[in-house]
Short mmCIF file of C-alpha atoms in Angstrom, two decimals:
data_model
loop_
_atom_site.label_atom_id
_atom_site.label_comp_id
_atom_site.label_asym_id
_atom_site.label_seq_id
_atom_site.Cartn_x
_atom_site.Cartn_y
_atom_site.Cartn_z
CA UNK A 3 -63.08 -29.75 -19.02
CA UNK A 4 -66.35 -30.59 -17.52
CA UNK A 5 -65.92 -33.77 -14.67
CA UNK A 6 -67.87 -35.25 -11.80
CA UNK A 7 -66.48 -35.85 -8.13
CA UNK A 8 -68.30 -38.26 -5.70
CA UNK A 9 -67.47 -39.49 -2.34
CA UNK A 10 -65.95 -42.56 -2.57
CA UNK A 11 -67.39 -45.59 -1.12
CA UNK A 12 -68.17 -48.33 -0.07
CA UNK A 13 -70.57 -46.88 2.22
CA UNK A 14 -72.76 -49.37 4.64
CA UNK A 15 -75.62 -48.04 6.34
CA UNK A 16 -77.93 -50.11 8.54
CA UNK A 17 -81.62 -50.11 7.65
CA UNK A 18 -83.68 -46.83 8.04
CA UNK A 19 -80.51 -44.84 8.73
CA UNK A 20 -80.11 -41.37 6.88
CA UNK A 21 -77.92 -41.43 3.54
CA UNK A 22 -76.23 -38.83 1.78
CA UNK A 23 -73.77 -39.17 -1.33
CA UNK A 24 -71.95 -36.33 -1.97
CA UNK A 25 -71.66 -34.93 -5.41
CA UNK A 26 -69.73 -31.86 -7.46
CA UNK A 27 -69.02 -30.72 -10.95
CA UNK A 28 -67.51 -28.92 -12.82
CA UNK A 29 -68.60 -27.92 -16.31
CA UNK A 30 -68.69 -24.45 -18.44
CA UNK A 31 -72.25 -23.89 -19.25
CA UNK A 32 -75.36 -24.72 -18.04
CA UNK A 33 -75.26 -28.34 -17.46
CA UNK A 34 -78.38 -30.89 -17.01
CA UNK A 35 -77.65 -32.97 -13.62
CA UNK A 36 -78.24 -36.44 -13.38
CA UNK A 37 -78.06 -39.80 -10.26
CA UNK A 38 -78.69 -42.80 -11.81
CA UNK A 39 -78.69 -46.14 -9.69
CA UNK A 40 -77.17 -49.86 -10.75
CA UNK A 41 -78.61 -52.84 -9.49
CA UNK A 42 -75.62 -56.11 -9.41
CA UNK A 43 -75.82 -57.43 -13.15
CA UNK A 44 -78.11 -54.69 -14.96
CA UNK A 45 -77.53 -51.76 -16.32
CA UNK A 46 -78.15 -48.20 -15.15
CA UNK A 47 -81.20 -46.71 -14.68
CA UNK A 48 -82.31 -42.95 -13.76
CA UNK A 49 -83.33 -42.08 -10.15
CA UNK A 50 -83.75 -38.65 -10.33
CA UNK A 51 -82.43 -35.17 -12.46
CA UNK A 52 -82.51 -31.73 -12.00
CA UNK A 53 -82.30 -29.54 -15.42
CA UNK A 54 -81.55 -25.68 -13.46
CA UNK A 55 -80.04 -24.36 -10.76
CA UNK A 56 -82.21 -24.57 -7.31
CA UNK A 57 -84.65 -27.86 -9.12
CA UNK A 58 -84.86 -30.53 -7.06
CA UNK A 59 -85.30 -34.08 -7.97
CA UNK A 60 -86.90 -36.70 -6.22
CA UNK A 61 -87.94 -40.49 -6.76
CA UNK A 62 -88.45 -43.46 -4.58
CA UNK A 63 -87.80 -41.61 -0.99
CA UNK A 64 -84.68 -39.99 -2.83
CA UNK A 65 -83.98 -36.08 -3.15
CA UNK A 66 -81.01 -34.37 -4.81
CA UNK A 67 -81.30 -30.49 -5.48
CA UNK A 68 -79.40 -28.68 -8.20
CA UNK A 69 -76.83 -25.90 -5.89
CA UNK A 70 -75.25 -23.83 -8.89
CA UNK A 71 -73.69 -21.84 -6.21
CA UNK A 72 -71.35 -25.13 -4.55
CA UNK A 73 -71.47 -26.60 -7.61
CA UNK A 74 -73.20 -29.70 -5.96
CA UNK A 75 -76.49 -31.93 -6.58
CA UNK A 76 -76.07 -34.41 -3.37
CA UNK A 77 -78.37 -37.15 -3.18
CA UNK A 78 -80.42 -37.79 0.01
CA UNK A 79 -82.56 -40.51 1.70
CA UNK A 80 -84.47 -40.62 5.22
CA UNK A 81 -84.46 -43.88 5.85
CA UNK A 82 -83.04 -46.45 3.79
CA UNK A 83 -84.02 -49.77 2.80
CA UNK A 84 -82.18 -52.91 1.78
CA UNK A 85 -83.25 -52.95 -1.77
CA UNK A 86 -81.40 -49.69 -1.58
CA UNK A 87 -78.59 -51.41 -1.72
CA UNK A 88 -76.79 -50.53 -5.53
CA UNK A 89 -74.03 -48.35 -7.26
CA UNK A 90 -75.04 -44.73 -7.76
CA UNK A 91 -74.12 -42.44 -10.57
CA UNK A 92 -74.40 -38.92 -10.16
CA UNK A 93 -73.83 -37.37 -13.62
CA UNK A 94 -74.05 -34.33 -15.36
CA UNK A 95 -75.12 -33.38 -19.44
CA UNK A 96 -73.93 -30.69 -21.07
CA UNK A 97 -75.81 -28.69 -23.28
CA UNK A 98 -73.64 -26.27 -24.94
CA UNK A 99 -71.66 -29.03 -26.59
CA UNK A 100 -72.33 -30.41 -30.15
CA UNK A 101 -74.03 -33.17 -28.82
CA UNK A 102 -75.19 -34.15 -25.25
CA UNK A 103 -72.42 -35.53 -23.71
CA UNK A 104 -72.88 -37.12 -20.27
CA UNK A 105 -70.09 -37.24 -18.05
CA UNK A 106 -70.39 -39.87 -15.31
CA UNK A 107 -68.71 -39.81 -11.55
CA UNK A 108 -66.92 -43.13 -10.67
CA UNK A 109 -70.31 -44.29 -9.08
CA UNK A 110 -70.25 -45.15 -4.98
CA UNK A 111 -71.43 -48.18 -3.88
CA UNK A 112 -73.97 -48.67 -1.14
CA UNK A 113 -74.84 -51.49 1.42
CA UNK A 114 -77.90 -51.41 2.87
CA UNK A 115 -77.35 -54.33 6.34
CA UNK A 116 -80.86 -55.27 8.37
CA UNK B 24 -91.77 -51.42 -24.54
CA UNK B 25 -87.98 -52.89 -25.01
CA UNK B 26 -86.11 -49.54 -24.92
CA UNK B 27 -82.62 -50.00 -25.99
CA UNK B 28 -81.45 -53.93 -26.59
CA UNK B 29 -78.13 -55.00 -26.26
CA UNK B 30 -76.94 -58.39 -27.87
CA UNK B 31 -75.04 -60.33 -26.94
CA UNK B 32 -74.98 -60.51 -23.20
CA UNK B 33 -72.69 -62.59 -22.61
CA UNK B 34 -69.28 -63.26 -24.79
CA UNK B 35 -65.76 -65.05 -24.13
CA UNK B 36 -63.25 -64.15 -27.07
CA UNK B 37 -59.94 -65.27 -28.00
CA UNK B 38 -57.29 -62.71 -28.57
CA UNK B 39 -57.37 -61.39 -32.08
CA UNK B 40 -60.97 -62.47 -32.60
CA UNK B 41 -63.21 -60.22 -34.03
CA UNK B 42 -66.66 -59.23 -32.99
CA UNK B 43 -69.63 -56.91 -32.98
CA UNK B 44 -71.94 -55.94 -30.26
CA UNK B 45 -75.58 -54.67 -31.66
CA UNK B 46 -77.49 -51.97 -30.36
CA UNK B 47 -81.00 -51.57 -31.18
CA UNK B 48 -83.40 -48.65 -29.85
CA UNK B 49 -87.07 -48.44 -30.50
CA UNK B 50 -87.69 -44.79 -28.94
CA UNK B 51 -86.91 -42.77 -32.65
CA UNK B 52 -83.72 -41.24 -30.26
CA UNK B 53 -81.25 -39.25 -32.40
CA UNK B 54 -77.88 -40.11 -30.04
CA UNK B 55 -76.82 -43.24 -29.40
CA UNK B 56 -73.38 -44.20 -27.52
CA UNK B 57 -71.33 -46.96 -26.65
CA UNK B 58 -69.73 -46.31 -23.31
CA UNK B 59 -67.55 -49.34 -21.25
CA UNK B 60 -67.52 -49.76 -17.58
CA UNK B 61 -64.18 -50.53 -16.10
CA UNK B 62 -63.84 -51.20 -11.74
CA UNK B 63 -62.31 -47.65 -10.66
CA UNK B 64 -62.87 -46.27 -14.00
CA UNK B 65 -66.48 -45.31 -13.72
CA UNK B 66 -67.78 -45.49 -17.42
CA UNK B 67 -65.86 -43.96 -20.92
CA UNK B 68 -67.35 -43.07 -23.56
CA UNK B 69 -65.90 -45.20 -26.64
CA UNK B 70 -67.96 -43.81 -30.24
CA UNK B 71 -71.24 -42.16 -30.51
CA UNK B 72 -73.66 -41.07 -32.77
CA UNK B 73 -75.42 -38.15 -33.21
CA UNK B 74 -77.91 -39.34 -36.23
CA UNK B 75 -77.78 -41.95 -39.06
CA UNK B 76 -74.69 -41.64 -41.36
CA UNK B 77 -72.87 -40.41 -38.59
CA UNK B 78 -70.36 -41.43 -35.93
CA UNK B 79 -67.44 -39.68 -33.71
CA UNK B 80 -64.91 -40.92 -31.64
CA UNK B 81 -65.64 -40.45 -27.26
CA UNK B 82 -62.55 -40.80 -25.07
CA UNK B 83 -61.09 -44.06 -25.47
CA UNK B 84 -61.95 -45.14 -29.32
CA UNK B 85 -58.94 -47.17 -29.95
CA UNK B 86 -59.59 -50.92 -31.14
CA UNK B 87 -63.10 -49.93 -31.96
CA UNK B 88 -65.09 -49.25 -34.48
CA UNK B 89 -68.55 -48.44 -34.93
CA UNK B 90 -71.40 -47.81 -37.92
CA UNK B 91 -75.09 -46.60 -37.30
CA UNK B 92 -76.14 -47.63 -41.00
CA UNK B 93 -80.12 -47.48 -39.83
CA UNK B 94 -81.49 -45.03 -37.21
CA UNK B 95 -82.57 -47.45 -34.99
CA UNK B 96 -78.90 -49.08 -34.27
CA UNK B 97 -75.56 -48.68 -33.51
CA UNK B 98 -73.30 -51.38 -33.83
CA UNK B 99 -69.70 -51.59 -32.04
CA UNK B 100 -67.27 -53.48 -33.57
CA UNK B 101 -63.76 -55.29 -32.25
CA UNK B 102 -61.31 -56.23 -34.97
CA UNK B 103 -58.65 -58.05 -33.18
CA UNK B 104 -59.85 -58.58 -29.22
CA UNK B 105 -57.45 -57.43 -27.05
CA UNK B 106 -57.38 -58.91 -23.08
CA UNK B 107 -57.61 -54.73 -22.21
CA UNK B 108 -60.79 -54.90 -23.66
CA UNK B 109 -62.34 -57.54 -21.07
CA UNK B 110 -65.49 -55.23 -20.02
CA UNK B 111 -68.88 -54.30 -19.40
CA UNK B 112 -70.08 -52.34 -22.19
CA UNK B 113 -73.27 -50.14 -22.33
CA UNK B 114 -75.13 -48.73 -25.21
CA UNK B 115 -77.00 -45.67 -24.59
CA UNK B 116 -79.75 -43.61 -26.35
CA UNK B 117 -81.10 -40.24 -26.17
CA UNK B 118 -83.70 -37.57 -28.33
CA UNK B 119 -80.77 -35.39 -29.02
CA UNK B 120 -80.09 -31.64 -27.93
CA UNK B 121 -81.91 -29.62 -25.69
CA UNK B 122 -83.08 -29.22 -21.95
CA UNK B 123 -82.14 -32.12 -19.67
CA UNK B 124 -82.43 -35.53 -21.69
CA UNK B 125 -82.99 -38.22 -20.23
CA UNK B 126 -81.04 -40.89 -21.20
CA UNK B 127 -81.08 -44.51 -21.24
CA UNK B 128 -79.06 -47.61 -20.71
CA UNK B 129 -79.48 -51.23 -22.89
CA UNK B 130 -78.94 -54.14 -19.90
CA UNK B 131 -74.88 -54.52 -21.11
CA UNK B 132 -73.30 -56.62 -22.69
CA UNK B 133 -70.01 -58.80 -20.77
CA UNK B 134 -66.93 -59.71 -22.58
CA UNK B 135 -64.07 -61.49 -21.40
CA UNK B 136 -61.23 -61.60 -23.95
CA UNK B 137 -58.50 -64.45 -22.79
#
């Protein structure tokens, strides 16, 4: 069946240094990809998506491109911030099914120190 | 603007209470979802909707049950609280099939069963 991997966290960065999260899938069509960031206490909201294979999505400093070929859609930052600090989702929807159904990767949590 | 409302936010149950969580979406979406978010477990997907009338069972449907009598919500019921379903839950709307939908989150709602 269709899943999502990510690297596992916690990762801690200090302020302005590069991030990368690390995502794969695995589905059987032609999926829609997804990262969606939670802030403590709220619920998720989408930072980016990528709907075919070499897209790239970007929001907020953020950059993830679609790589139908590794299977991947890593998410990317230059220089982080501490309001970067938050769980992130990557995610993928697949359309073949009867309905859109999202799968979600266990989410890796970020710390963002001064 | 609200987007998709969750209510109530907050909830401490007994064991073998019942209760129901409302979902209500303003955006005319076709899918709606319930999904739960569990430390290490990422989020599940418990019932979903694909249109008035209609529901169908996600992943992990036991001890719930759901209705979507109007198009506009999607309630999620508990008939006898269990402490395994101490939670975040999420409710989640989207326009329906087709090229990369976006979807989106209500705030979540916290129960605590003891």
């Amino acid at each position: 069946g269709n899943s999502v991997t990510q690297m596992e966290g916690p990762v801690t960065l200090s302020e302005e240094a590069f991030l990368t999260i690390n995502c794969t899938y695995t589905a059987t069509g032609y999926p829609s990809l997804f990262w969606y960031v939670q802030y403590p206490g709220e619920g998720l909201q989408l930072l980016l998506k990528a709907t075919k294979a070499d897209d790239k999505g970007s929001n907020k400093g953020f950059e993830a491109t679609y790589r139908k070929e590794t299977t991947s859609f890593h998410l990317e930052k230059g220089s982080v911030q501490v309001s970067d600090s938050a769980v992130y989702f990557c995610a993928l929807s697949d359309r073949v099914t009867s309905y859109d159904k999202v799968i979600f990767g266990p989410g890796t949590s970020l710390s963002v120190i001064p | 603007n609200a987007g998709v409302t969750q209510t109530p936010k907050f909830r401490v149950l007994k064991t073998g209470q019942s209760m129901t969580l409302l979902c209500a979406q303003d955006m005319n979406h076709e899918y709606m979802y319930w999904y739960r978010q569990d430390p290490g477990m990422g989020l599940r997907l418990i019932h979903y909707s694909v249109g008035e009338g209609t529901t169908a069972k996600g992943e992990v449907p036991d001890g719930y049950n759901v209705s979507r009598l109007k198009k506009q919500n999607f309630l999620l019921g508990l008939e006898s609280a269990a402490p395994s379903q101490t939670s975040v839950y999420f409710c989640v709307s989207s326009y329906g099939p087709g090229s990369g939908n976006t979807i989106y989150f209500g705030e979540g709602s916290w129960l605590t069963v003891v």
